[in-house]
mmCIF file of C-alpha atoms in Angstrom:
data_model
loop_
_atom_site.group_PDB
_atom_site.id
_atom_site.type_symbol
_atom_site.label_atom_id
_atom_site.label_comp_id
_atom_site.label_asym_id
_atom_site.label_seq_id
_atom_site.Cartn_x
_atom_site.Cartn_y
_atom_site.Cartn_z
ATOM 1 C CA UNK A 1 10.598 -4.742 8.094
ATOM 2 C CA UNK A 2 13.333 -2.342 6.971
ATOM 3 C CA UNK A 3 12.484 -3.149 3.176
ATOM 4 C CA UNK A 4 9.092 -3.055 3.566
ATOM 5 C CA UNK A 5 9.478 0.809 4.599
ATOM 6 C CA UNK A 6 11.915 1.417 2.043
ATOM 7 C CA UNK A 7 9.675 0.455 -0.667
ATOM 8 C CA UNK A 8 6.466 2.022 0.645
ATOM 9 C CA UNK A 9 8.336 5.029 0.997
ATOM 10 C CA UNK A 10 9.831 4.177 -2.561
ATOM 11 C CA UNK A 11 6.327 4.014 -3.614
ATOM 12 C CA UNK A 12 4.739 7.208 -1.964
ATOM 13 C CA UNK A 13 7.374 10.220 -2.217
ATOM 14 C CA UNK A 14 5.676 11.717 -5.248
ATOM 15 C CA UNK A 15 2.596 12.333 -3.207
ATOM 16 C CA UNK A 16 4.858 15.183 -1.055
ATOM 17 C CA UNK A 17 6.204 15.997 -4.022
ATOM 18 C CA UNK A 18 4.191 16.256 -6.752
ATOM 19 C CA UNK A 19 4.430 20.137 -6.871
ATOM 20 C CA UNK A 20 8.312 19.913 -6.957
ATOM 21 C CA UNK A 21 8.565 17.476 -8.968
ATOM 22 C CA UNK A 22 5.897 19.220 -11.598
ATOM 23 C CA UNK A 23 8.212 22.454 -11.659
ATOM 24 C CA UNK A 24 11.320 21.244 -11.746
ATOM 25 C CA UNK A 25 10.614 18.525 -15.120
ATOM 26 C CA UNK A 26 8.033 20.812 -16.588
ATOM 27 C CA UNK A 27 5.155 19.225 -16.719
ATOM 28 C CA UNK A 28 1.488 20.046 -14.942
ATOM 29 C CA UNK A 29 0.373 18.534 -11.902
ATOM 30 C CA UNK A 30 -2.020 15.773 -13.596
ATOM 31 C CA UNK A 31 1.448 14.333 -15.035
ATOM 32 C CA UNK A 32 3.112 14.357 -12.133
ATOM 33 C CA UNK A 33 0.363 12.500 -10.489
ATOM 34 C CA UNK A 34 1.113 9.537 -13.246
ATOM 35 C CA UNK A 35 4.273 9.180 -11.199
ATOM 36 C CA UNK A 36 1.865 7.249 -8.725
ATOM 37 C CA UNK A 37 -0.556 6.076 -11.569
ATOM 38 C CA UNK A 38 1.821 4.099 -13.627
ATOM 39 C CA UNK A 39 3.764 2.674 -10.602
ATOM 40 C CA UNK A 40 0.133 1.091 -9.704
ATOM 41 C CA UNK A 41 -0.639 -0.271 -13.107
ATOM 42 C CA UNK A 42 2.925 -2.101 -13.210
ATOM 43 C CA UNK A 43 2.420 -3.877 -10.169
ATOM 44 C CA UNK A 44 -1.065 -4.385 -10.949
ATOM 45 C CA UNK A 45 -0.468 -6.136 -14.129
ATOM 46 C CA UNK A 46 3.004 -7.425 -13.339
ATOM 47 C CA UNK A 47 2.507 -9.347 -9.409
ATOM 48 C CA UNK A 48 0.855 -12.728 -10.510
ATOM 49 C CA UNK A 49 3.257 -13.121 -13.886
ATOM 50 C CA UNK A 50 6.328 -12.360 -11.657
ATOM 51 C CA UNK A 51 5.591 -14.502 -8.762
ATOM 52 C CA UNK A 52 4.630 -17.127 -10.739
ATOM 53 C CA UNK A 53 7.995 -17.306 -13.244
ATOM 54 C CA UNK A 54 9.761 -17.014 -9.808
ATOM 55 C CA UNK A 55 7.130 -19.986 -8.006
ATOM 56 C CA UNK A 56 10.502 -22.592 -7.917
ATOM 57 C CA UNK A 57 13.483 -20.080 -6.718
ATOM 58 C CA UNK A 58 14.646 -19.829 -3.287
ATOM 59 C CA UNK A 59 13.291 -16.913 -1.608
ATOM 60 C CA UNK A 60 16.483 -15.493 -0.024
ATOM 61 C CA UNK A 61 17.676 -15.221 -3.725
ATOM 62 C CA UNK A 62 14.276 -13.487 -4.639
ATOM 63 C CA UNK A 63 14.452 -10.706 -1.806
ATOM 64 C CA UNK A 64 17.983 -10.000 -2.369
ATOM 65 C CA UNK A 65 17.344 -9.129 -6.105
ATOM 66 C CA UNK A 66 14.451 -7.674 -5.332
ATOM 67 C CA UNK A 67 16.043 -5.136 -2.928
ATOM 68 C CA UNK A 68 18.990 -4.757 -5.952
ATOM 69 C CA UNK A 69 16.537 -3.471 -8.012
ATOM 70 C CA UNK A 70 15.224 -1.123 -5.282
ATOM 71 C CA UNK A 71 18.669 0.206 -4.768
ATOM 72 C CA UNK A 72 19.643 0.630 -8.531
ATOM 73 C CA UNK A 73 16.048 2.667 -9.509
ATOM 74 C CA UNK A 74 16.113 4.632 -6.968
ATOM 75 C CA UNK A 75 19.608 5.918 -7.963
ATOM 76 C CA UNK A 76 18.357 6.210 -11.116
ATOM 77 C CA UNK A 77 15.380 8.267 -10.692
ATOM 78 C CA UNK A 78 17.737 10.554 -8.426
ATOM 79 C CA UNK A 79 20.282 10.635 -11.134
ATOM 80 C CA UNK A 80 16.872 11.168 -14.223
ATOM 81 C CA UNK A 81 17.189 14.508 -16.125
ATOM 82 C CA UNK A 82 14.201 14.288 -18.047
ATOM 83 C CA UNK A 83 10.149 13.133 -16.739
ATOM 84 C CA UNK A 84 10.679 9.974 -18.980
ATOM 85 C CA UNK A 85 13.849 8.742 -17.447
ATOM 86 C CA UNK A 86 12.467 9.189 -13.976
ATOM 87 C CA UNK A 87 9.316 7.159 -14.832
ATOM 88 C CA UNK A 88 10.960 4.594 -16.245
ATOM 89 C CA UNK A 89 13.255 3.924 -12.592
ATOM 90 C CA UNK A 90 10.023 4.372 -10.602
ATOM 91 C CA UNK A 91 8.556 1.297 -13.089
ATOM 92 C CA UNK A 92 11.946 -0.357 -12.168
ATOM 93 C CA UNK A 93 11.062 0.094 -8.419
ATOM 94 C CA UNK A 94 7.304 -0.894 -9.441
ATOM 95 C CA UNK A 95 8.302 -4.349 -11.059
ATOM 96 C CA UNK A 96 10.374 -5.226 -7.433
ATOM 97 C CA UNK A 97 7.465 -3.619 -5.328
ATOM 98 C CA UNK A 98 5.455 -6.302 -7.598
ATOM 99 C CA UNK A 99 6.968 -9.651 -6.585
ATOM 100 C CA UNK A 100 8.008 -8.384 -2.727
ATOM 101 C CA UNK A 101 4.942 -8.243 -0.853
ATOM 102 C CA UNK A 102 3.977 -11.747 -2.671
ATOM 103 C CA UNK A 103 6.917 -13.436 -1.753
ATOM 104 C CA UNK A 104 7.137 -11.175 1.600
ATOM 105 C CA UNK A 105 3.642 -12.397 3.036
ATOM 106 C CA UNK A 106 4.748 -16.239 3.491
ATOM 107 C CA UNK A 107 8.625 -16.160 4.338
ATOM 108 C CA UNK A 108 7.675 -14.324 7.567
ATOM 109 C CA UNK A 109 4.410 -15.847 9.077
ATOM 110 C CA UNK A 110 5.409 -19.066 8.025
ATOM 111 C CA UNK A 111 8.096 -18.425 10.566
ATOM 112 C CA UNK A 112 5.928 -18.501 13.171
ATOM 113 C CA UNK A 113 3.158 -20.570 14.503
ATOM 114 C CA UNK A 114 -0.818 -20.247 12.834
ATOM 115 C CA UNK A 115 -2.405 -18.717 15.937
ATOM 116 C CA UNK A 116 0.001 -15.657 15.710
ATOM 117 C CA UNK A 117 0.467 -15.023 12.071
ATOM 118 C CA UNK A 118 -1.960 -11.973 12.071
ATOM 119 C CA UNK A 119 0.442 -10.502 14.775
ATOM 120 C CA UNK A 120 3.425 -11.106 12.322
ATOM 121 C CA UNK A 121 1.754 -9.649 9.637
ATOM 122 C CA UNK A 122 0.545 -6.759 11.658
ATOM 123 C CA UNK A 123 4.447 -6.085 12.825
ATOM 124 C CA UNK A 124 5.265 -6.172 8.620
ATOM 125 C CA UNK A 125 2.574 -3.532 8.158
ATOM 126 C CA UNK A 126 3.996 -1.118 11.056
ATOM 127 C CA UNK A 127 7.195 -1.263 9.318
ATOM 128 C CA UNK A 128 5.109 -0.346 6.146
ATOM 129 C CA UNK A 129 3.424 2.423 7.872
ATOM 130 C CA UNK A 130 6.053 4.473 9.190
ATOM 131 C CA UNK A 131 7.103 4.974 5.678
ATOM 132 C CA UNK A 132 3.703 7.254 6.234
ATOM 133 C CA UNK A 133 4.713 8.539 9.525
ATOM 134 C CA UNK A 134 8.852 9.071 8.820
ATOM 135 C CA UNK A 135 9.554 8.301 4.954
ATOM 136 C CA UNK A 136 7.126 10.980 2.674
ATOM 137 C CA UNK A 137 7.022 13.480 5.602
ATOM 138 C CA UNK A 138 10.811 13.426 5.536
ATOM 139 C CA UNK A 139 11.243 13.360 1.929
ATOM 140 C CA UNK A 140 8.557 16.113 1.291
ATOM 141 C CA UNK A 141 10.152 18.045 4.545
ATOM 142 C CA UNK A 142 13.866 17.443 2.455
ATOM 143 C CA UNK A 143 12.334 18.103 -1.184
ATOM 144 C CA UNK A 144 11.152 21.689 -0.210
ATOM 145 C CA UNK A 145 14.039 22.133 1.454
ATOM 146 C CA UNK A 146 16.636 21.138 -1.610
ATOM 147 C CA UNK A 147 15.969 19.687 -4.338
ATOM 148 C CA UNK A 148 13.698 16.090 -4.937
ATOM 149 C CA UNK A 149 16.445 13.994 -6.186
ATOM 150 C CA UNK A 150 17.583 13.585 -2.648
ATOM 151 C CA UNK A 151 14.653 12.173 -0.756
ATOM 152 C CA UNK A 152 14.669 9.696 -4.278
ATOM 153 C CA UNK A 153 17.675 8.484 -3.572
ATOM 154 C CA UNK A 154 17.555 7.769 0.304
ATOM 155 C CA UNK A 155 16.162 4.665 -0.266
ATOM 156 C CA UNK A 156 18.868 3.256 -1.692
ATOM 157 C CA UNK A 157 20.816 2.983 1.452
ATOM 158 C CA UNK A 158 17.952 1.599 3.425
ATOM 159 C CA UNK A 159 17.340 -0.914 1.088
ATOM 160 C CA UNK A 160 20.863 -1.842 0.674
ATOM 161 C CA UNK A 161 21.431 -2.307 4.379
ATOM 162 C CA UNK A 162 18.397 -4.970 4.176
ATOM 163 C CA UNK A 163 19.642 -6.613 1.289
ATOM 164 C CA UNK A 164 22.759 -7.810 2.893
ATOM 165 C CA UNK A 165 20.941 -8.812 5.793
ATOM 166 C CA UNK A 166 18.821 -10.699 4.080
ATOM 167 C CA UNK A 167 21.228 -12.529 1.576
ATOM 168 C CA UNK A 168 23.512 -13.502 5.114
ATOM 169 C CA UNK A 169 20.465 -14.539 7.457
ATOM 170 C CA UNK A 170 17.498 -16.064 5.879
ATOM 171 C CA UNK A 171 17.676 -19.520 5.017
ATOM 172 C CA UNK A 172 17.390 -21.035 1.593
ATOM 173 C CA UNK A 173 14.629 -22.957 0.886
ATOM 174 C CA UNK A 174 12.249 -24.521 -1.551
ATOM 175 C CA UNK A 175 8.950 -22.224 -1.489
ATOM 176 C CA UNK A 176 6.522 -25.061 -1.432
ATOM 177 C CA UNK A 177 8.245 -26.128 2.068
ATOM 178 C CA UNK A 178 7.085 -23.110 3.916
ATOM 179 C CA UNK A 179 4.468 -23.888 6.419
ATOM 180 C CA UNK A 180 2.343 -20.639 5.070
ATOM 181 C CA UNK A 181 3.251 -21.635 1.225
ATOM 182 C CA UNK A 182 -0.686 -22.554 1.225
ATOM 183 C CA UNK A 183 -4.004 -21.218 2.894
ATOM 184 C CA UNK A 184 -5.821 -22.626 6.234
ATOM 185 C CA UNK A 185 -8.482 -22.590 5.179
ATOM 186 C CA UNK A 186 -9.446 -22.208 1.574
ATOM 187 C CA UNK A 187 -12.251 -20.312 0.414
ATOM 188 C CA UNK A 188 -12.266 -19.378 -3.719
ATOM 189 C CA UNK A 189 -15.845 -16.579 -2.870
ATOM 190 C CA UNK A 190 -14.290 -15.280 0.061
ATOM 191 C CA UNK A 191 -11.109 -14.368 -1.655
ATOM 192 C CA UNK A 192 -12.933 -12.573 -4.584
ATOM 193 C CA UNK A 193 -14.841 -10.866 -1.961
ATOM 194 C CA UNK A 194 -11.559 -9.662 -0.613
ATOM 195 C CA UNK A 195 -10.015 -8.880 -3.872
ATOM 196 C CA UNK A 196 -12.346 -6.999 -5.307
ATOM 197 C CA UNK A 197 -13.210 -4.875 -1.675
ATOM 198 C CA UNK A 198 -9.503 -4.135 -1.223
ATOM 199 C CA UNK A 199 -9.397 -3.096 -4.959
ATOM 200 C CA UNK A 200 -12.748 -0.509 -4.448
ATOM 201 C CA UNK A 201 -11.049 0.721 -1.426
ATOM 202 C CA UNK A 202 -7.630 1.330 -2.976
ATOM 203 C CA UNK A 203 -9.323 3.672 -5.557
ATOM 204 C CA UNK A 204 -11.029 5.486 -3.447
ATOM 205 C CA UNK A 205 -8.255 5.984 -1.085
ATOM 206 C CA UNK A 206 -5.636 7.388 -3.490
ATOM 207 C CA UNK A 207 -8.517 9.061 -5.578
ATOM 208 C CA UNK A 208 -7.988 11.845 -2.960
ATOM 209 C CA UNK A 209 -4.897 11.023 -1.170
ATOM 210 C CA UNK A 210 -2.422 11.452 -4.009
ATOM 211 C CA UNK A 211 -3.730 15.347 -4.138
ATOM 212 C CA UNK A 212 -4.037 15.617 -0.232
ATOM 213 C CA UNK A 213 -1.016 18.459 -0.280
ATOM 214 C CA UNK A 214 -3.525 20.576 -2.663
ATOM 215 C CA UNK A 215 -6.367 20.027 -0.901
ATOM 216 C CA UNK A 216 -5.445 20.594 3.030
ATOM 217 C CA UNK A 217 -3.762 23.962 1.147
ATOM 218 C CA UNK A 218 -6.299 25.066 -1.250
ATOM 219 C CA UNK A 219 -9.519 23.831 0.488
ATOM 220 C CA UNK A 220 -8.345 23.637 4.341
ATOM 221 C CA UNK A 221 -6.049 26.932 4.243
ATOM 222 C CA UNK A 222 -3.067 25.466 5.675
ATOM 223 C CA UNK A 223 0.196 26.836 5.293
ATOM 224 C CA UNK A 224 3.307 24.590 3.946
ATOM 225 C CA UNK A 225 4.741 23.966 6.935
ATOM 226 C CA UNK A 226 1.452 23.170 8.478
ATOM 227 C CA UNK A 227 1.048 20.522 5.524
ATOM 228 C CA UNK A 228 4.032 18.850 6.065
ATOM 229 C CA UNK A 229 3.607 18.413 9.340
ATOM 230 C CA UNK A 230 0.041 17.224 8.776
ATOM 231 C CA UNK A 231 1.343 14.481 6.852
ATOM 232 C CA UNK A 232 3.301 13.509 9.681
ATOM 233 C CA UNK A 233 0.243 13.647 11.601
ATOM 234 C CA UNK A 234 -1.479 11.268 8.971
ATOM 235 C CA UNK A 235 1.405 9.083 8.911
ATOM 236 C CA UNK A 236 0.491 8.550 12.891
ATOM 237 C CA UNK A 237 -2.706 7.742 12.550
ATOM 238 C CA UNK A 238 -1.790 5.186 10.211
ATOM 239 C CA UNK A 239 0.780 3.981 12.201
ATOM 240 C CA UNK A 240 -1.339 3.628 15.164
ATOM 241 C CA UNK A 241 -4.849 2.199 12.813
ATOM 242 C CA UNK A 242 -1.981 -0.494 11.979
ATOM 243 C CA UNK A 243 -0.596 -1.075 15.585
ATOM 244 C CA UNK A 244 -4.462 -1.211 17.298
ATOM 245 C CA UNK A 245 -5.886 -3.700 14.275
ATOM 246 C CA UNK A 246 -2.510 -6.037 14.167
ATOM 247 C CA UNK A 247 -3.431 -6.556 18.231
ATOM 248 C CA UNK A 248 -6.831 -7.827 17.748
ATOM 249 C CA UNK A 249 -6.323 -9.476 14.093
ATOM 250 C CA UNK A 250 -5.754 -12.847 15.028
ATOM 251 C CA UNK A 251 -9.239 -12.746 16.959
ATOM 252 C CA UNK A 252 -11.251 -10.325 14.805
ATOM 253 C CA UNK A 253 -10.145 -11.029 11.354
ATOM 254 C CA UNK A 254 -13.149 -9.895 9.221
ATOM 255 C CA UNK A 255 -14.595 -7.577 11.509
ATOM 256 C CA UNK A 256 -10.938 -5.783 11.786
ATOM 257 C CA UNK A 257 -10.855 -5.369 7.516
ATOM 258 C CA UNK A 258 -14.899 -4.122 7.808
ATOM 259 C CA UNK A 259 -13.856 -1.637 10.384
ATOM 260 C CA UNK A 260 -11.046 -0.470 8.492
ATOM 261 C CA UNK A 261 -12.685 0.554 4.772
ATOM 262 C CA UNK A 262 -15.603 1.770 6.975
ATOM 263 C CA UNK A 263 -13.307 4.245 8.356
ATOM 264 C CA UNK A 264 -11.907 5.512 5.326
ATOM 265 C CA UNK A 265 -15.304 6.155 3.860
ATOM 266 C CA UNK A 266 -15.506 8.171 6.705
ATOM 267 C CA UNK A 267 -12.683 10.147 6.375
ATOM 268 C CA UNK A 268 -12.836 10.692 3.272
ATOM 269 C CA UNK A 269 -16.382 11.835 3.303
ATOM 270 C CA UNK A 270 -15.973 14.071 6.019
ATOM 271 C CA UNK A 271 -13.243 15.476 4.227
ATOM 272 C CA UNK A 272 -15.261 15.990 1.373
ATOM 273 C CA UNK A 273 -18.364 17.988 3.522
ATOM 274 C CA UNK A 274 -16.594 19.968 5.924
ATOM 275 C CA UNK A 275 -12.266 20.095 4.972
ATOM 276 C CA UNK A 276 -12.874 24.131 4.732
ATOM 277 C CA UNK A 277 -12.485 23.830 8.028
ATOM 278 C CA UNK A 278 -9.259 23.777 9.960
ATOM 279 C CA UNK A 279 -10.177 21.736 12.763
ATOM 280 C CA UNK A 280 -12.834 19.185 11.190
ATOM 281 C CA UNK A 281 -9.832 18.940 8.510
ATOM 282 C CA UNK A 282 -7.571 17.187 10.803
ATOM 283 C CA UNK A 283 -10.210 15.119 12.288
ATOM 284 C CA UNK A 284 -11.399 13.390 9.031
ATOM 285 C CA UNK A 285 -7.555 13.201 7.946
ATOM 286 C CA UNK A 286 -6.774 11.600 11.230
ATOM 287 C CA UNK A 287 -9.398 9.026 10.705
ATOM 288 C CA UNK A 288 -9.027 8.314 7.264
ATOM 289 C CA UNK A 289 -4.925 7.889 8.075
ATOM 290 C CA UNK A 290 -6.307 5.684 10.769
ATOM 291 C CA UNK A 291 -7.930 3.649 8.273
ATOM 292 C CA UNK A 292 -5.189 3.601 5.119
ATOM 293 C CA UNK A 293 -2.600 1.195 6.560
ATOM 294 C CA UNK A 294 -5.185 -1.175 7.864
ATOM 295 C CA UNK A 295 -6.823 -2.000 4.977
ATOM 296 C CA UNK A 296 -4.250 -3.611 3.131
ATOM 297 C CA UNK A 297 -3.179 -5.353 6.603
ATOM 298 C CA UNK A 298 -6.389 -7.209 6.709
ATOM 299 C CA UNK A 299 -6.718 -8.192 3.119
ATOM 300 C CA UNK A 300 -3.291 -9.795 2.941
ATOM 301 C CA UNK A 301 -3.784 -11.286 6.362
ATOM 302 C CA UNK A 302 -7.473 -12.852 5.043
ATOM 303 C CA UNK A 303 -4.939 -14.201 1.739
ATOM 304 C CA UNK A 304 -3.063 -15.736 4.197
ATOM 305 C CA UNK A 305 -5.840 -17.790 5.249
ATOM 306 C CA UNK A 306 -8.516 -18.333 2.559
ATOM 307 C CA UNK A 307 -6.230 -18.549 -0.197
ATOM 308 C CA UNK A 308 -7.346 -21.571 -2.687
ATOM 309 C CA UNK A 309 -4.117 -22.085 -3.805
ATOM 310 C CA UNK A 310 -0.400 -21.229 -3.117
ATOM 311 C CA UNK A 311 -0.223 -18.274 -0.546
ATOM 312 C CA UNK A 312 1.894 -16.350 -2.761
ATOM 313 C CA UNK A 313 0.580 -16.221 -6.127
ATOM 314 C CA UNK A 314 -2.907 -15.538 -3.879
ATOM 315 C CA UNK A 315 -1.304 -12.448 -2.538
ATOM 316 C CA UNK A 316 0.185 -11.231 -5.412
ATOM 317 C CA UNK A 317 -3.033 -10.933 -6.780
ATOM 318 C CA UNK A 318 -4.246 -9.462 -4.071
ATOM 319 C CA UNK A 319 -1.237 -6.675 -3.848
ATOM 320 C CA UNK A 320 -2.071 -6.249 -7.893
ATOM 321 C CA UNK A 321 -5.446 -5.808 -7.364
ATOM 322 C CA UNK A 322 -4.724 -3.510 -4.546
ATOM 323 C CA UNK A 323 -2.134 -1.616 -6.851
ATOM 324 C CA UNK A 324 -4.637 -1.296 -9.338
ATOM 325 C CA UNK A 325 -6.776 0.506 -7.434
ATOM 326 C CA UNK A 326 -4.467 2.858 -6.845
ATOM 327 C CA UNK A 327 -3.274 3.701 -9.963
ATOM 328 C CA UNK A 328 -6.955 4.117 -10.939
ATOM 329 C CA UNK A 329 -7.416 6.043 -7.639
ATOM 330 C CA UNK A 330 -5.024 8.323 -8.779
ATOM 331 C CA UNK A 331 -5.986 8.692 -12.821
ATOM 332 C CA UNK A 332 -9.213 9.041 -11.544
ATOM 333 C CA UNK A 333 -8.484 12.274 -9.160
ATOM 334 C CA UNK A 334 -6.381 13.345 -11.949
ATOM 335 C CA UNK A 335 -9.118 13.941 -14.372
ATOM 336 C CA UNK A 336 -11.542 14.996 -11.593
ATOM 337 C CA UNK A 337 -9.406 17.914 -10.740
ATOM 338 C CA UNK A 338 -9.833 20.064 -13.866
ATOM 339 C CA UNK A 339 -13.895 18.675 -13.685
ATOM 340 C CA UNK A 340 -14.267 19.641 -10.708
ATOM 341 C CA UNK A 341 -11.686 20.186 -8.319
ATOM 342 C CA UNK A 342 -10.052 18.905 -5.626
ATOM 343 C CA UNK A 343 -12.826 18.388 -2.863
ATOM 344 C CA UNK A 344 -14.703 16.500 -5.490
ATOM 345 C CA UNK A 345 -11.605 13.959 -5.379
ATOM 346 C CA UNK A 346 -12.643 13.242 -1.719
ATOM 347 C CA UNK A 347 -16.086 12.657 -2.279
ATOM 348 C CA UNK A 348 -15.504 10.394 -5.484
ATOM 349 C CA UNK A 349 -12.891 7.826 -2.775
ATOM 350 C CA UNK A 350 -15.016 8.237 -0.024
ATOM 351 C CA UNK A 351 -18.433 6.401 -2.681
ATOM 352 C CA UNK A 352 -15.987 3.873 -3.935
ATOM 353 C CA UNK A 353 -14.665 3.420 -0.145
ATOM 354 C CA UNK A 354 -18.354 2.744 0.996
ATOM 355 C CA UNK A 355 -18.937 0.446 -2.029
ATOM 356 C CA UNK A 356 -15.865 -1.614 -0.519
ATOM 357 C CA UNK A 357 -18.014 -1.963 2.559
ATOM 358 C CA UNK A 358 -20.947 -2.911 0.830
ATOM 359 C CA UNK A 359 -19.115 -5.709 -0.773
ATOM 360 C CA UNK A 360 -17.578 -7.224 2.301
ATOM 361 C CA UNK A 361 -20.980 -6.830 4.540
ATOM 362 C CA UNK A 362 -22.488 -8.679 1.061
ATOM 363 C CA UNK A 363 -19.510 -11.469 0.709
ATOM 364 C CA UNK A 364 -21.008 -12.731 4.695
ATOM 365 C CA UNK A 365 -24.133 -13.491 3.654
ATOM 366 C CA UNK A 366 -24.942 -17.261 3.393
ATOM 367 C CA UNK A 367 -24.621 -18.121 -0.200
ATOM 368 C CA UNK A 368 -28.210 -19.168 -1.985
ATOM 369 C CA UNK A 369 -29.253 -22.645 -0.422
ATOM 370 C CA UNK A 370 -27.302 -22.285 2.282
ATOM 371 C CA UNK A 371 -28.668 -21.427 6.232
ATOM 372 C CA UNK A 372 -25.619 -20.674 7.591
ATOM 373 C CA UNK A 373 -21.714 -20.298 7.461
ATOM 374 C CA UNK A 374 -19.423 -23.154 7.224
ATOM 375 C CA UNK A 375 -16.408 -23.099 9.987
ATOM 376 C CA UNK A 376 -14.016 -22.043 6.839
ATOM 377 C CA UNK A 377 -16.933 -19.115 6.006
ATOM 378 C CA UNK A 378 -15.977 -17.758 10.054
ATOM 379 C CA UNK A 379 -12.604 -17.391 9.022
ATOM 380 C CA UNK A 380 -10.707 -14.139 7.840
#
């Protein structure tokens, strides 16, 4: 739990940052948003190739050098003088962030028994989420205060303290031995279906959310200080979106990931029609915070289950899928914020949100020929 917030926060402090960060290497805003951008594409492209050169190691070894890596880029990208050397330690941190949440996934639920795993995963994704709620309000909070290179480098202690704990607790065993190393109940359509909703919903999410500093300020009228404690306010929401779905996800699997992109599109609609004001501002936020950590709870948790393979090479293609999405989110705000400007950032992730929906409301129909579900079709 303590490395998955270190990484997630590894992974989002250039959102609070971007206009630091921008100033301080010299570059515009649109380049510091490829801070985000090419951290996506590497894990995108890099989570199945990893976790599959890795299929046959022990996973205590994995994690432990996985959590080295974390500790040595983000001392690098603290310690990078130029916009180059600090991209190049957050694709260090991208490559680890790759391979963790695929190997991750099935060390911890497979510690448990089936009927509980979505509980398990849902305690994972609170750990995850308060890297919304403490991490990137902190580090934003810290990078206005100084200077960005601290907030970079914080997580190196976090993720060292989990590293040893890791490499002197968790047992060493062959991956194929876990009891989640495959899924309950395979299903190769319903994991496409997941896949590619997840994706859609990534890149809409971080279409608008990687320029949500400029947009509560330009288009809302807040103040700094009222942003950064907005984000802190976001970060809740998520936290509590992950904390209300990871109590019902073992009984409401596919209605829990429907809810959740349904309540993004929200968000970010609303956002998108009526962010000029103060009040309806922090409503929509709230509610599309409420929806961000969610989302990728309930795709990994369906993985889990209708994986048609090994769990792990199914989730790393689902967290590179997911990744994907949000570097495209991101490149895709990026050029709509010369076009058109910020609001129209919201309004571009809140479509590709509701197309998510669409997909998963289409992936239940009954496939042509058939009348109704099979038992594995009423899973996740």
């Amino acid at each position: 739990m303590v490395a998955a917030f270190t990484f997630n926060t590894a992974e989002n402090l250039p959102v609070g940052l971007l206009e630091p960060l921008s100033e301080s290497l010299r570059v515009s805003l649109s380049a510091a948003g490829l801070l985000v951008t090419g951290y996506g594409v590497t894990v995108a492209v890099a989570s199945v190739p990893l976790t599959h050169a890795v299929r046959a190691v022990p996973r205590r070894h994995v994690l432990t050098g996985l959590l080295a890596a974390l500790v040595v880029s983000s001392l690098g990208a603290a310690l990078a003088t130029s916009y180059w050397l600090l991209l190049g330690a957050r694709l260090l941190t991208a490559l680890a962030q790759a391979l963790f949440w695929a190997v991750l996934g099935p060390v911890a639920v497979g510690l448990f028994a089936r009927e509980i795993r979505g509980r398990v995963v849902g305690a994972l994704s609170v750990a995850g989420s308060l890297a919304l709620v403490l991490g990137v309000p902190a580090g934003t909070w810290l990078g206005r205060q100084s200077d960005w290179r601290l907030p970079v480098a914080l997580p190196a202690a976090s993720g060292l303290v989990s590293l040893l704990v890791i490499a002197v607790l968790l047992p060493t065993s062959r991956p194929e031995e876990d009891p989640a190393a495959y899924g309950a109940g395979p299903d190769a359509r319903r994991f496409a279906t997941v896949l590619v909703a997840g994706a859609l919903s990534a890149t809409g999410a971080f279409t608008g959310y990687t320029y949500v500093v400029t947009f509560l300020g330009d288009v809302s009228g807040f103040s700094p200080s009222a942003v950064s404690a907005l984000l802190v306010a976001f970060g809740v929401a998520c936290l509590v979106g992950v904390g209300v779905t990871g109590a019902l996800l073992d009984r409401f699997p596919r209605a829990s990931l429907t809810a959740a992109v349904a309540t993004q599109a929200v968000g970010m609609l609303g956002l998108y029609g009526a962010g000029a004001d103060p009040v309806a501002a922090v409503v929509f936020l709230a509610l599309m915070g409420g929806a961000l950590g969610p989302v990728f709870m309930t795709t990994q948790n369906a993985v889990l289950h209708c994986a048609p393979g090994r769990t792990d090479i199914a989730l790393a293609a689902n967290s590179g899928a997911y990744n994907g999405g949000i570097a495209a989110g991101a490149a895709l705000g990026g050029l709509l914020l010369p076009l058109g400007g910020v609001r129209d950032t919201f309004l571009a992730g809140g479509l590709l949100t509701a197309g998510a929906c669409a997909v998963l409301l289409g992936g239940r129909l009954p496939r042509p020929g058939r009348d109704a579900p099979s038992p594995v079709d009423s899973g996740p």
